[in-house]
Amino acid sequence: RKIFLKKIIDFKNLKLVDYANYSNTLYNLMTVYNQAGKYEEATAMGDELLAEDKAHYGVKSKEYGESAIFYLRTLAEQGSFRKAKLEAEKILEEIGNDHILYALVLNNYADILAALGEHSKSEKIFYESLRGIRAGTEAGELDEASVSVNLASLYVDKGQYI
């Protein structure tokens, strides 16, 4: 127990000395917990990661945006689509449509809506995401392809084949 508590203290001190590694450690812990099926712990690490990145980098930072996208994907992998929807809406409001990763967060939000069966809304948001990517945000061709694949999957789910 003493060793475990010392490791926690060391981990918290890492935040003071090397924030980037602290943030990466939270990210990695979220991944490991999620893969192990420890969803409560993964979500707690995600909550801490977002709060810490917001405080350290700010909501307009690329780092916060990347952490937010990863957190939403983690919730979706867990099947926690309702929570993911609420978190995505909160994150989109926080970062604003001028954020360099806004279009990519929109893509995740649209995917979450599709999983919840909100197909019409999801379709509109996929198109909004594509417009944002094509407008020259931080996203690139692979991101455009990813949104296009997600949109195609939505059409298949709706029974609309090309």
PDB file of C-alpha atoms in Angstrom:
ATOM      1  CA  ARG A   1       0.000   0.000   0.000  1.00  0.00           C
ATOM      2  CA  LYS A   2       2.834   2.414   0.822  1.00  0.00           C
ATOM      3  CA  ILE A   3       4.502   1.736  -2.525  1.00  0.00           C
ATOM      4  CA  PHE A   4       1.215   2.330  -4.340  1.00  0.00           C
ATOM      5  CA  LEU A   5       0.653   5.636  -2.550  1.00  0.00           C
ATOM      6  CA  LYS A   6       4.216   6.702  -3.334  1.00  0.00           C
ATOM      7  CA  LYS A   7       3.614   5.955  -7.033  1.00  0.00           C
ATOM      8  CA  ILE A   8       0.496   8.143  -6.979  1.00  0.00           C
ATOM      9  CA  ILE A   9       2.456  10.963  -5.360  1.00  0.00           C
ATOM     10  CA  ASP A  10       5.241  10.533  -7.950  1.00  0.00           C
ATOM     11  CA  PHE A  11       2.640  10.623 -10.728  1.00  0.00           C
ATOM     12  CA  LYS A  12       1.105  13.829  -9.383  1.00  0.00           C
ATOM     13  CA  ASN A  13       4.590  15.374  -9.091  1.00  0.00           C
ATOM     14  CA  LEU A  14       5.186  14.554 -12.760  1.00  0.00           C
ATOM     15  CA  LYS A  15       2.450  17.048 -13.543  1.00  0.00           C
ATOM     16  CA  LEU A  16       4.539  19.790 -11.964  1.00  0.00           C
ATOM     17  CA  VAL A  17       7.802  18.804 -13.634  1.00  0.00           C
ATOM     18  CA  ASP A  18       6.799  17.563 -17.095  1.00  0.00           C
ATOM     19  CA  TYR A  19       3.181  18.272 -17.989  1.00  0.00           C
ATOM     20  CA  ALA A  20       3.350  16.709 -21.468  1.00  0.00           C
ATOM     21  CA  ASN A  21       4.348  13.337 -20.003  1.00  0.00           C
ATOM     22  CA  TYR A  22       1.674  13.668 -17.319  1.00  0.00           C
ATOM     23  CA  SER A  23      -0.958  14.276 -19.988  1.00  0.00           C
ATOM     24  CA  ASN A  24       0.366  11.366 -22.070  1.00  0.00           C
ATOM     25  CA  THR A  25       0.243   9.117 -19.004  1.00  0.00           C
ATOM     26  CA  LEU A  26      -3.437   9.965 -18.426  1.00  0.00           C
ATOM     27  CA  TYR A  27      -4.094   9.264 -22.112  1.00  0.00           C
ATOM     28  CA  ASN A  28      -2.320   5.908 -21.888  1.00  0.00           C
ATOM     29  CA  LEU A  29      -4.061   4.958 -18.649  1.00  0.00           C
ATOM     30  CA  MET A  30      -7.416   5.711 -20.268  1.00  0.00           C
ATOM     31  CA  THR A  31      -6.471   3.381 -23.133  1.00  0.00           C
ATOM     32  CA  VAL A  32      -5.290   0.554 -20.884  1.00  0.00           C
ATOM     33  CA  TYR A  33      -8.314   0.737 -18.593  1.00  0.00           C
ATOM     34  CA  ASN A  34     -10.658   0.811 -21.569  1.00  0.00           C
ATOM     35  CA  GLN A  35      -8.999  -2.187 -23.232  1.00  0.00           C
ATOM     36  CA  ALA A  36      -9.190  -4.077 -19.944  1.00  0.00           C
ATOM     37  CA  GLY A  37     -12.926  -3.403 -19.736  1.00  0.00           C
ATOM     38  CA  LYS A  38     -12.499  -1.148 -16.702  1.00  0.00           C
ATOM     39  CA  TYR A  39     -14.762   1.510 -18.137  1.00  0.00           C
ATOM     40  CA  GLU A  40     -15.337   3.450 -14.943  1.00  0.00           C
ATOM     41  CA  GLU A  41     -11.588   3.897 -14.472  1.00  0.00           C
ATOM     42  CA  ALA A  42     -11.100   4.757 -18.170  1.00  0.00           C
ATOM     43  CA  THR A  43     -13.817   7.395 -17.959  1.00  0.00           C
ATOM     44  CA  ALA A  44     -12.294   8.828 -14.778  1.00  0.00           C
ATOM     45  CA  MET A  45      -8.897   9.113 -16.522  1.00  0.00           C
ATOM     46  CA  GLY A  46     -10.623  10.790 -19.480  1.00  0.00           C
ATOM     47  CA  ASP A  47     -12.392  13.264 -17.231  1.00  0.00           C
ATOM     48  CA  GLU A  48      -9.096  14.095 -15.540  1.00  0.00           C
ATOM     49  CA  LEU A  49      -7.266  14.360 -18.873  1.00  0.00           C
ATOM     50  CA  LEU A  50      -9.793  16.844 -20.243  1.00  0.00           C
ATOM     51  CA  ALA A  51      -9.846  18.916 -17.070  1.00  0.00           C
ATOM     52  CA  GLU A  52      -6.050  19.004 -16.840  1.00  0.00           C
ATOM     53  CA  ASP A  53      -5.498  19.755 -20.545  1.00  0.00           C
ATOM     54  CA  LYS A  54      -8.126  22.478 -20.397  1.00  0.00           C
ATOM     55  CA  ALA A  55      -6.396  24.062 -17.399  1.00  0.00           C
ATOM     56  CA  HIS A  56      -2.878  23.675 -18.810  1.00  0.00           C
ATOM     57  CA  TYR A  57      -3.331  24.302 -22.543  1.00  0.00           C
ATOM     58  CA  GLY A  58      -6.744  25.991 -22.777  1.00  0.00           C
ATOM     59  CA  VAL A  59      -9.851  24.927 -24.717  1.00  0.00           C
ATOM     60  CA  LYS A  60      -8.607  26.521 -27.946  1.00  0.00           C
ATOM     61  CA  SER A  61      -5.429  24.412 -27.997  1.00  0.00           C
ATOM     62  CA  LYS A  62      -4.764  21.571 -30.399  1.00  0.00           C
ATOM     63  CA  GLU A  63      -3.803  19.382 -27.419  1.00  0.00           C
ATOM     64  CA  TYR A  64      -7.189  19.834 -25.762  1.00  0.00           C
ATOM     65  CA  GLY A  65      -8.958  19.125 -29.045  1.00  0.00           C
ATOM     66  CA  GLU A  66      -6.985  15.915 -29.578  1.00  0.00           C
ATOM     67  CA  SER A  67      -7.690  14.751 -26.029  1.00  0.00           C
ATOM     68  CA  ALA A  68     -11.384  15.536 -26.471  1.00  0.00           C
ATOM     69  CA  ILE A  69     -11.576  13.492 -29.691  1.00  0.00           C
ATOM     70  CA  PHE A  70      -9.838  10.554 -28.037  1.00  0.00           C
ATOM     71  CA  TYR A  71     -12.150  10.754 -25.021  1.00  0.00           C
ATOM     72  CA  LEU A  72     -15.242  10.707 -27.253  1.00  0.00           C
ATOM     73  CA  ARG A  73     -13.899   7.685 -29.140  1.00  0.00           C
ATOM     74  CA  THR A  74     -13.217   5.939 -25.839  1.00  0.00           C
ATOM     75  CA  LEU A  75     -16.786   6.513 -24.654  1.00  0.00           C
ATOM     76  CA  ALA A  76     -18.121   5.255 -27.987  1.00  0.00           C
ATOM     77  CA  GLU A  77     -15.955   2.106 -27.766  1.00  0.00           C
ATOM     78  CA  GLN A  78     -17.536   1.464 -24.366  1.00  0.00           C
ATOM     79  CA  GLY A  79     -20.998   1.783 -25.896  1.00  0.00           C
ATOM     80  CA  SER A  80     -21.632   4.847 -23.702  1.00  0.00           C
ATOM     81  CA  PHE A  81     -23.249   6.744 -26.562  1.00  0.00           C
ATOM     82  CA  ARG A  82     -25.584   8.905 -24.484  1.00  0.00           C
ATOM     83  CA  LYS A  83     -22.720  10.119 -22.304  1.00  0.00           C
ATOM     84  CA  ALA A  84     -20.579  10.579 -25.424  1.00  0.00           C
ATOM     85  CA  LYS A  85     -23.330  12.681 -27.012  1.00  0.00           C
ATOM     86  CA  LEU A  86     -23.568  14.952 -23.969  1.00  0.00           C
ATOM     87  CA  GLU A  87     -19.783  15.275 -23.758  1.00  0.00           C
ATOM     88  CA  ALA A  88     -19.491  16.027 -27.501  1.00  0.00           C
ATOM     89  CA  GLU A  89     -22.114  18.768 -27.258  1.00  0.00           C
ATOM     90  CA  LYS A  90     -20.315  20.291 -24.285  1.00  0.00           C
ATOM     91  CA  ILE A  91     -16.921  20.101 -26.002  1.00  0.00           C
ATOM     92  CA  LEU A  92     -18.214  21.613 -29.255  1.00  0.00           C
ATOM     93  CA  GLU A  93     -19.712  24.507 -27.333  1.00  0.00           C
ATOM     94  CA  GLU A  94     -16.478  25.019 -25.395  1.00  0.00           C
ATOM     95  CA  ILE A  95     -14.074  24.960 -28.310  1.00  0.00           C
ATOM     96  CA  GLY A  96     -16.221  26.926 -30.761  1.00  0.00           C
ATOM     97  CA  ASN A  97     -16.348  26.550 -34.525  1.00  0.00           C
ATOM     98  CA  ASP A  98     -13.101  28.480 -34.961  1.00  0.00           C
ATOM     99  CA  HIS A  99     -11.070  25.709 -33.278  1.00  0.00           C
ATOM    100  CA  ILE A 100      -8.622  23.985 -35.614  1.00  0.00           C
ATOM    101  CA  LEU A 101     -10.049  20.558 -34.753  1.00  0.00           C
ATOM    102  CA  TYR A 102     -13.738  21.544 -34.678  1.00  0.00           C
ATOM    103  CA  ALA A 103     -14.524  19.622 -37.876  1.00  0.00           C
ATOM    104  CA  LEU A 104     -12.953  16.456 -36.448  1.00  0.00           C
ATOM    105  CA  VAL A 105     -14.898  16.733 -33.202  1.00  0.00           C
ATOM    106  CA  LEU A 106     -18.015  17.169 -35.369  1.00  0.00           C
ATOM    107  CA  ASN A 107     -17.178  13.917 -37.165  1.00  0.00           C
ATOM    108  CA  ASN A 108     -17.083  12.071 -33.838  1.00  0.00           C
ATOM    109  CA  TYR A 109     -20.319  13.731 -32.747  1.00  0.00           C
ATOM    110  CA  ALA A 110     -22.041  12.694 -35.992  1.00  0.00           C
ATOM    111  CA  ASP A 111     -20.796   9.127 -35.566  1.00  0.00           C
ATOM    112  CA  ILE A 112     -22.202   9.063 -32.026  1.00  0.00           C
ATOM    113  CA  LEU A 113     -25.557  10.373 -33.255  1.00  0.00           C
ATOM    114  CA  ALA A 114     -25.636   7.681 -35.953  1.00  0.00           C
ATOM    115  CA  ALA A 115     -25.038   5.027 -33.292  1.00  0.00           C
ATOM    116  CA  LEU A 116     -27.990   6.430 -31.364  1.00  0.00           C
ATOM    117  CA  GLY A 117     -30.189   6.210 -34.478  1.00  0.00           C
ATOM    118  CA  GLU A 118     -30.372   9.987 -35.014  1.00  0.00           C
ATOM    119  CA  HIS A 119     -29.647   9.557 -38.710  1.00  0.00           C
ATOM    120  CA  SER A 120     -30.996  12.829 -40.140  1.00  0.00           C
ATOM    121  CA  LYS A 121     -29.109  14.947 -37.644  1.00  0.00           C
ATOM    122  CA  SER A 122     -26.007  12.802 -38.057  1.00  0.00           C
ATOM    123  CA  GLU A 123     -26.035  13.202 -41.842  1.00  0.00           C
ATOM    124  CA  LYS A 124     -26.213  16.993 -41.607  1.00  0.00           C
ATOM    125  CA  ILE A 125     -23.323  17.079 -39.140  1.00  0.00           C
ATOM    126  CA  PHE A 126     -21.173  14.759 -41.293  1.00  0.00           C
ATOM    127  CA  TYR A 127     -21.626  17.225 -44.172  1.00  0.00           C
ATOM    128  CA  GLU A 128     -20.784  20.145 -41.888  1.00  0.00           C
ATOM    129  CA  SER A 129     -17.644  18.283 -40.821  1.00  0.00           C
ATOM    130  CA  LEU A 130     -16.659  17.708 -44.461  1.00  0.00           C
ATOM    131  CA  ARG A 131     -17.148  21.408 -45.248  1.00  0.00           C
ATOM    132  CA  GLY A 132     -14.928  22.328 -42.317  1.00  0.00           C
ATOM    133  CA  ILE A 133     -12.202  19.925 -43.389  1.00  0.00           C
ATOM    134  CA  ARG A 134     -12.321  21.161 -46.974  1.00  0.00           C
ATOM    135  CA  ALA A 135     -12.153  24.760 -45.755  1.00  0.00           C
ATOM    136  CA  GLY A 136      -8.580  24.120 -44.715  1.00  0.00           C
ATOM    137  CA  THR A 137      -8.596  23.324 -41.023  1.00  0.00           C
ATOM    138  CA  GLU A 138      -5.831  21.272 -39.403  1.00  0.00           C
ATOM    139  CA  ALA A 139      -7.419  18.145 -40.840  1.00  0.00           C
ATOM    140  CA  GLY A 140      -6.130  16.550 -44.011  1.00  0.00           C
ATOM    141  CA  GLU A 141      -7.069  14.123 -46.757  1.00  0.00           C
ATOM    142  CA  LEU A 142      -7.159  11.128 -44.425  1.00  0.00           C
ATOM    143  CA  ASP A 143      -9.582  12.968 -42.167  1.00  0.00           C
ATOM    144  CA  GLU A 144     -11.776  13.785 -45.168  1.00  0.00           C
ATOM    145  CA  ALA A 145     -11.701  10.107 -46.157  1.00  0.00           C
ATOM    146  CA  SER A 146     -12.612   9.099 -42.594  1.00  0.00           C
ATOM    147  CA  VAL A 147     -15.650  11.379 -42.545  1.00  0.00           C
ATOM    148  CA  SER A 148     -16.669  10.121 -45.993  1.00  0.00           C
ATOM    149  CA  VAL A 149     -16.454   6.491 -44.830  1.00  0.00           C
ATOM    150  CA  ASN A 150     -18.509   7.323 -41.737  1.00  0.00           C
ATOM    151  CA  LEU A 151     -21.112   9.030 -43.936  1.00  0.00           C
ATOM    152  CA  ALA A 152     -21.196   6.025 -46.277  1.00  0.00           C
ATOM    153  CA  SER A 153     -21.701   3.739 -43.261  1.00  0.00           C
ATOM    154  CA  LEU A 154     -24.613   5.909 -42.203  1.00  0.00           C
ATOM    155  CA  TYR A 155     -26.227   5.475 -45.622  1.00  0.00           C
ATOM    156  CA  VAL A 156     -25.758   1.703 -45.408  1.00  0.00           C
ATOM    157  CA  ASP A 157     -27.341   1.712 -41.932  1.00  0.00           C
ATOM    158  CA  LYS A 158     -30.281   3.664 -43.353  1.00  0.00           C
ATOM    159  CA  GLY A 159     -30.602   1.203 -46.238  1.00  0.00           C
ATOM    160  CA  GLN A 160     -29.609   3.816 -48.825  1.00  0.00           C
ATOM    161  CA  TYR A 161     -27.169   2.240 -51.237  1.00  0.00           C
ATOM    162  CA  ILE A 162     -25.484   4.018 -54.070  1.00  0.00           C
TER     163      ILE A 162
END
